[in-house]
Structure formats: structure tokens, C-alpha cells
Amino acid sequence: MTKRTMTSDIHQGADRQTRRSFLGSAGVALGAMSLQGLLSRSALADDASLPHFAPKVKRVIYLCQSGAPSQQDLFDYKPALLARQGEEIPDSIRMGQRLTTMTSDQSSLPLTPSKFAFQQYGKSGMWFSELVPHQAGIADQMCQIRSMHTEAINHDPGMTMLFTGHQLPGRPSMGSWLSYGLGSESEELPSFVVLVSQGSAMLSQQPIFDRLWSSGFLSSRFQGVRFRGSGDPVLYLNNPAGISADDRRRVLDTLSQMNLRQASEVGDPEIESRVAQYEMAYRMQMSIPTLTDFSDEPESVFAAYGEDARKPGSYAANCLLARRLAERGVRYIQLFHRGWDQHRDLNAQLPLQCRDTDQASAALVNDLARLGMLEETLVVWGGEFGRTSFAQGKLETGDYGRDHHGRCFTMWLAGGGVKQGHVHGSTDELGYNITEDPVHVHDLNATILHLMGIDHKRFTYRFQSRDYRLTDIHGNVVESILT
């Protein structure tokens, strides 16, 4: 090969590389322009600035009782079940409802009353089981919804439906929607924090999937941050040995410059999200140690929440931590407490769950009121569905439980914007079907958004040529429970 040929080949190779680079960068630039257009349109949310109207509350603390508490053993008193104990559930009541595989092959579906005593509390005469005396004590601060319902009959689709508005995974969770729409009040903590505790009645390791606090197709900066129950609340919170805070700052500054340069070249918004998350992690190194140090809490607080509040990772400790997060401007705080799935041994296992949660749930509401924060905080308590009025297993053995039931269940709310000492909706005498004022999961989510100043029908995000929202294409605000 001659020198001239070699030079020509080199120039041609350079030309090909230049053309390839040009086409590649042009494609990226056009893609980035297109993506920016989509993001701009979706961020406008029907050209309305957020919030859409004056909010009633600034934040939400959601006390999710994962596994589905038995409403007729806690809140929805049904004395008729006692008179008809052991009778088959009538076809006129069941109306061909599909059952889970756990009871579909049972030869008998006997009506089963609660073994626990009920009493009325508060000015409204709200009914409560003996298992939840502390929640009964806040009856006049509570709005109880006894007519909740959902299509889901199994836990994973039920939980996914409750928090994302759809039974199939992949959509943003409620906390991510609120973070995306309203941003954060805190510069030192995430706007969406998740806490998980294990129930005393854990009969099986029912999973809590990360997708329940996922940002789905929203930017990853809006996903929930889970705090661990033991050790450092967040992994890698402390700098490695030999690395000072100044060293860490210099590394982050250099990394940020590199990431932003790449973002300008490829137009990927996730790179900017990564930069934002690195910066938040840096600030959390300072804020989290003081947040999780309960030594400044007076003894009266531990007396109110219970001794378990001294045990990191317990439900009581997480309730107290939720209050501290709320004080520091975290917008959406999600607690998950597992263990409510009483398919058997309900009469032994349900009291254990209530001992875990009853005192601390009520203490959180009272504590927020004491600090003048309840008026601007919404507390939500409940699970993904309810339990059946008939037994799973045989009544005579005594170790029976209750199966999943989505046609009616009970949740309660407390805080700003909702009526106090109020009961909404009702079920039939057997606690199987709703007879008055049904509230679907979509309706509940629409109402929560409304209290945060958001019109759920206008709050959309365009993804793959479709406008999505938390409530899908459903949902109505439950005006009758609002003040």
C-alpha cells in the first residue's frame, strides 16, 4: 500500500467517523428536543399551575395495614352474625361473587360473628372493638369510611391498585404523583419517605414490593426513599474511612460536572435526576442522624406511643418517626405494617396486630394535634381490602380465619379537611355488601388529592401518547366527608 493510499484511507475513515458522529449527535439532539416538548406539555398538567386551588392540608401520613384488617372484628359491628352463626351465607347476599382459591373449594361458607366485644364511643356513637381502645379514644377526631370497595381480591394487585390506581404494576405511586406535582417543602429530606415494620402476627413473609413506592414512568427523582429499620436508616449514609466531608463534596462536584456535560450531549433527563439524587444524599448525611435520634423526645411522648417506640423499626417507632418527618417538611410519608392476613388463627393473631398498632396510631393523631400540625396533615389508616363474613376453615376447630373481601371494608381518616366524629357509608346486616354511600379506591385517592389542592381529573402526565393520572379514568371526590 502506497503512502498516498494510506493517507486517502485515513481521510475517508475520518470522514466516515465525522458523518457518523454528526448523524448520531443530530439524532440525539432531535430526540432531546422532542423529549423536552413532551416533558413540557406533561408538566403543565392541562396548562394549570399546581396546586389547582387552596389545599386543606400540606402533607399525608398513610398508615397502611398490609394484609387487610378484618373490619367486622374492629369497626363494623354486626350483631346479626351472632344470631346466624354457622348458617351458610345466602346466595342472595353472595350473588355469585368470585372467591379466592383459599375458600373456593370449601364445602361450607358458614357465617361467623366476631369473638370480640364492641362498644360505642364519642359523640357520634362510633362502634369500636375491644381490640382497638386507643383508636376508640380518638373517635371524635376520626372520619370512618365503612363503605370502601375494590375489584382486587389478592394482596399484590390490591396494594398496587390502592397506591397506583391500577392492579398491574408499572404506574407511579401516590407519593410519587404528589412529589411530582407539588415538590418538596424540605431541602434536606426527600419529599416521599417509606417506612416498613413487621407485625407480631406474621404467619408468612408476605412481601412488600418496592414498586409500591415507585415513580413508574415519572422521573426517578420522585420515587419514595425507604428508611431501614435497623442500622443506618439509609445505606452508605456515612463516608468511608479516610474520606472527609470536604473530600466527599469535591467528588460530588466533579461527578456533577461530568453528569451535566453528558446530559447536555445526550439529552437524557434521568442524568439530571441522578445529579439531584446525589445532592439530596449529601444533604441527608447531615439531616438524618438528627432526625432519627429520639433522645430529644420527652418521656411523655414515649408513654403516649408505647415502649415499642424505643425500638427502631417497630410500628410505634415508625409512627413517631413519621411525626418527626412531617415536622421537617416531608410531604408524603408511607408506613407499611405487615401481618394482617389472618386466613387462620384469627382470634389469636388479630389481637397481636392490634397491640402492635392501636396505641401508636392514636398517639400519632394526638401528637399532631398537640403540636398544632393535625389541621395541615391528613392521616389515613387502612388496608388493601377487607375480610369475609364467613369463615375460612371450620368453625368447630376454633382455628379458623377470614378470606379476602373487596366488596366492603373500613378505613379511617383524621386531620385537616375531613369531618370529625363522622361515619360514612354502611353495609348490610351481615357485613358483606355496601348498602349506602360506596367509596371506591379511586374515590379515596381523588379525595386525598383534592385535600392537597389537586383536581385529580386535570392532574395528568403524558406517557407513550396517553395522558395518565392516579385515578386512571375513574374517581369522584367524596364531598360528604369534607368540611
Coordinates of C-alpha atoms in Angstrom, one line a residue, residues 149-402:
H149 CA -64.6 -1.3 48.0
T150 CA -62.2 -2.5 45.3
E151 CA -62.1 -5.1 42.4
A152 CA -58.9 -6.7 43.7
I153 CA -59.2 -10.0 45.6
N154 CA -55.5 -10.7 46.2
H155 CA -52.8 -8.8 48.0
D156 CA -50.4 -7.8 45.4
P157 CA -52.9 -6.4 42.9
G158 CA -54.9 -4.9 45.8
M159 CA -51.9 -3.0 47.2
T160 CA -50.8 -2.0 43.7
M161 CA -54.4 -0.7 43.0
L162 CA -54.5 1.2 46.3
F163 CA -51.3 3.1 45.7
T164 CA -51.1 3.4 41.9
G165 CA -54.7 3.3 40.7
H166 CA -54.2 0.1 38.7
Q167 CA -53.8 -3.6 39.6
L168 CA -51.0 -4.1 37.1
P169 CA -47.5 -2.7 38.1
G170 CA -45.7 0.0 36.3
R171 CA -47.5 3.2 37.2
P172 CA -46.4 5.9 39.6
S173 CA -47.4 5.6 43.2
M174 CA -49.4 8.2 45.0
G175 CA -46.4 9.6 46.8
S176 CA -44.6 10.0 43.5
W177 CA -47.5 11.8 41.9
L178 CA -47.6 14.3 44.9
S179 CA -43.9 14.8 44.7
Y180 CA -44.0 15.4 41.0
G181 CA -47.0 17.8 41.3
L182 CA -46.2 19.7 44.4
G183 CA -42.5 19.3 45.0
S184 CA -40.9 19.3 48.4
E185 CA -41.0 21.6 51.4
S186 CA -37.7 20.3 52.7
E187 CA -34.3 20.8 51.1
E188 CA -32.6 18.2 53.4
L189 CA -35.0 15.3 53.1
P190 CA -36.9 13.5 50.3
S191 CA -40.4 14.6 49.7
F192 CA -41.6 10.9 49.8
V193 CA -40.4 8.6 52.6
V194 CA -41.3 4.9 53.2
L195 CA -41.2 3.0 56.5
V196 CA -41.9 -0.7 56.8
S197 CA -42.5 -2.7 60.0
Q198 CA -43.1 -6.4 60.7
G199 CA -46.2 -7.4 62.5
S200 CA -46.3 -9.8 65.6
A201 CA -48.8 -11.9 63.8
M202 CA -46.7 -12.6 60.7
L203 CA -47.8 -16.1 59.7
S204 CA -45.9 -15.8 56.4
Q205 CA -43.4 -13.4 54.8
Q206 CA -45.9 -11.6 52.7
P207 CA -43.8 -9.3 50.5
I208 CA -43.9 -5.5 50.3
F209 CA -42.6 -4.7 46.8
D210 CA -40.5 -1.6 46.0
R211 CA -42.9 -0.8 43.2
L212 CA -45.5 0.4 45.8
W213 CA -43.3 3.5 46.1
S214 CA -42.0 3.5 42.5
S215 CA -42.1 6.6 40.3
G216 CA -43.1 4.4 37.4
F217 CA -42.8 6.5 34.2
L218 CA -42.2 9.7 36.1
S219 CA -38.6 10.8 36.7
S220 CA -36.8 8.6 39.3
R221 CA -36.2 11.7 41.5
F222 CA -39.9 11.3 42.5
Q223 CA -39.7 7.7 43.8
G224 CA -40.0 7.0 47.5
V225 CA -37.0 6.6 49.7
R226 CA -37.2 3.7 52.1
F227 CA -35.7 4.0 55.5
R228 CA -34.3 0.8 57.0
G229 CA -35.5 -0.3 60.4
S230 CA -32.0 -1.3 61.7
G231 CA -28.5 0.0 61.3
D232 CA -28.2 3.2 59.2
P233 CA -31.6 4.3 58.1
V234 CA -30.2 4.8 54.6
L235 CA -27.3 2.7 53.1
Y236 CA -23.9 4.4 52.8
L237 CA -25.1 7.3 55.0
N238 CA -21.6 7.6 56.5
N239 CA -18.5 8.4 54.5
P240 CA -16.0 5.6 54.1
A241 CA -12.9 5.6 56.4
G242 CA -10.4 8.2 55.3
I243 CA -12.9 10.3 53.4
S244 CA -13.7 13.6 54.9
A245 CA -16.8 15.8 54.2
D246 CA -14.7 18.1 52.1
D247 CA -13.4 15.1 50.0
R248 CA -17.0 14.0 49.5
R249 CA -18.0 17.5 48.4
R250 CA -15.2 17.6 45.8
V251 CA -16.1 14.2 44.4
L252 CA -19.7 15.2 44.1
D253 CA -18.8 18.5 42.4
T254 CA -16.6 16.7 39.9
L255 CA -19.2 14.0 39.3
S256 CA -21.9 16.6 38.8
Q257 CA -19.9 18.4 36.2
M258 CA -19.3 15.2 34.3
N259 CA -23.0 14.2 34.5
L260 CA -24.3 17.6 33.4
R261 CA -21.9 17.6 30.5
Q262 CA -23.2 14.2 29.5
A263 CA -26.8 15.4 29.9
S264 CA -26.2 18.3 27.5
E265 CA -24.8 15.8 25.0
V266 CA -27.4 13.1 25.1
G267 CA -30.5 14.9 26.5
D268 CA -31.4 12.2 29.0
P269 CA -33.4 13.8 31.8
E270 CA -32.6 10.8 34.1
I271 CA -29.0 12.1 34.2
E272 CA -30.2 15.3 35.8
S273 CA -32.3 13.2 38.2
R274 CA -29.1 11.3 39.2
V275 CA -27.4 14.6 39.9
A276 CA -30.3 15.8 42.1
Q277 CA -30.3 12.5 44.0
Y278 CA -26.6 12.7 44.7
E279 CA -27.1 16.1 46.1
M280 CA -30.0 15.0 48.2
A281 CA -28.0 12.1 49.5
Y282 CA -25.2 14.5 50.6
R283 CA -27.7 16.7 52.5
M284 CA -29.2 13.7 54.1
Q285 CA -25.9 12.9 55.7
M286 CA -26.4 15.9 57.9
S287 CA -30.2 15.7 58.4
I288 CA -30.9 12.0 59.0
P289 CA -28.8 11.5 62.1
T290 CA -30.7 14.2 64.0
L291 CA -34.0 13.1 62.5
T292 CA -33.6 9.5 63.8
D293 CA -32.2 10.5 67.2
F294 CA -35.1 10.3 69.6
S295 CA -33.1 11.4 72.6
D296 CA -34.7 14.9 72.5
E297 CA -38.2 13.4 72.9
P298 CA -39.7 13.8 76.4
E299 CA -40.8 10.7 78.4
S300 CA -44.4 11.8 77.9
V301 CA -44.1 11.1 74.2
F302 CA -42.8 7.5 74.8
A303 CA -45.6 7.0 77.3
A304 CA -48.1 8.1 74.6
Y305 CA -46.7 6.0 71.7
G306 CA -45.8 3.0 73.9
E307 CA -42.5 1.4 74.9
D308 CA -42.1 -0.1 71.4
A309 CA -41.4 3.5 70.2
R310 CA -37.9 3.0 71.6
K311 CA -37.3 0.0 69.3
P312 CA -36.1 1.2 65.8
G313 CA -38.1 -0.4 63.0
S314 CA -41.2 -1.1 65.1
Y315 CA -44.6 0.3 64.1
A316 CA -44.6 2.6 67.1
A317 CA -41.1 3.9 66.3
N318 CA -42.1 4.5 62.7
C319 CA -45.2 6.5 63.8
L320 CA -43.0 8.7 65.9
L321 CA -40.5 9.0 63.1
A322 CA -43.4 9.9 60.7
R323 CA -44.3 12.8 63.0
R324 CA -40.7 14.0 63.0
L325 CA -40.5 13.7 59.2
A326 CA -43.7 15.7 59.0
E327 CA -42.2 18.4 61.2
R328 CA -39.3 18.7 58.8
G329 CA -41.4 19.2 55.7
V330 CA -41.7 15.7 54.2
R331 CA -44.8 15.8 52.0
Y332 CA -45.8 12.1 51.9
I333 CA -44.9 9.5 54.5
Q334 CA -45.9 5.9 53.8
L335 CA -45.9 3.3 56.6
F336 CA -46.5 -0.3 55.8
H337 CA -47.2 -2.8 58.7
R338 CA -47.4 -6.4 57.6
G339 CA -49.2 -9.3 59.3
W340 CA -52.9 -8.6 58.9
D341 CA -53.6 -11.6 56.6
Q342 CA -55.5 -13.8 59.1
H343 CA -56.6 -16.8 57.0
R344 CA -56.4 -18.9 60.1
D345 CA -56.0 -18.4 63.9
L346 CA -57.7 -15.0 63.6
N347 CA -58.8 -14.9 67.2
A348 CA -55.2 -15.4 68.4
Q349 CA -53.4 -13.4 65.7
L350 CA -55.6 -10.3 65.3
P351 CA -55.0 -9.2 68.9
L352 CA -51.2 -9.3 68.3
Q353 CA -51.6 -7.0 65.3
C354 CA -53.7 -4.6 67.3
R355 CA -51.2 -4.5 70.1
D356 CA -48.6 -3.5 67.6
T357 CA -50.6 -0.7 66.1
D358 CA -53.5 0.6 68.1
Q359 CA -51.8 2.8 70.7
A360 CA -49.3 4.3 68.3
S361 CA -51.9 5.1 65.6
A362 CA -53.9 7.0 68.1
A363 CA -50.8 8.6 69.6
L364 CA -49.7 9.9 66.2
V365 CA -53.1 11.7 65.7
N366 CA -53.0 13.2 69.3
D367 CA -49.4 14.2 68.9
L368 CA -50.0 16.1 65.7
A369 CA -52.9 17.8 67.4
R370 CA -50.7 18.7 70.4
L371 CA -48.2 20.3 68.1
G372 CA -50.8 22.2 66.1
M373 CA -50.0 20.1 63.0
L374 CA -53.1 18.0 62.6
E375 CA -55.0 20.8 60.8
E376 CA -52.5 20.7 58.0
T377 CA -51.9 16.9 58.0
L378 CA -54.1 14.1 56.7
V379 CA -53.7 10.7 58.4
V380 CA -55.1 7.7 56.6
W381 CA -55.4 4.2 58.2
G382 CA -56.4 1.1 56.4
G383 CA -55.5 -1.9 54.2
E384 CA -56.0 -3.0 50.6
F385 CA -59.4 -4.7 51.2
G386 CA -61.4 -6.4 54.0
R387 CA -62.3 -9.9 55.2
T388 CA -65.2 -12.2 54.6
S389 CA -68.2 -12.5 56.9
F390 CA -67.9 -16.3 56.6
A391 CA -65.1 -18.4 58.0
Q392 CA -62.1 -19.8 56.2
G393 CA -61.8 -23.3 57.7
K394 CA -64.1 -24.9 60.1
L395 CA -65.9 -23.1 63.0
E396 CA -65.8 -26.1 65.3
T397 CA -62.0 -26.3 65.3
G398 CA -61.6 -22.8 66.6
D399 CA -58.5 -22.0 64.4
Y400 CA -60.5 -20.5 61.5
G401 CA -59.8 -17.2 59.8
R402 CA -61.4 -15.0 57.2

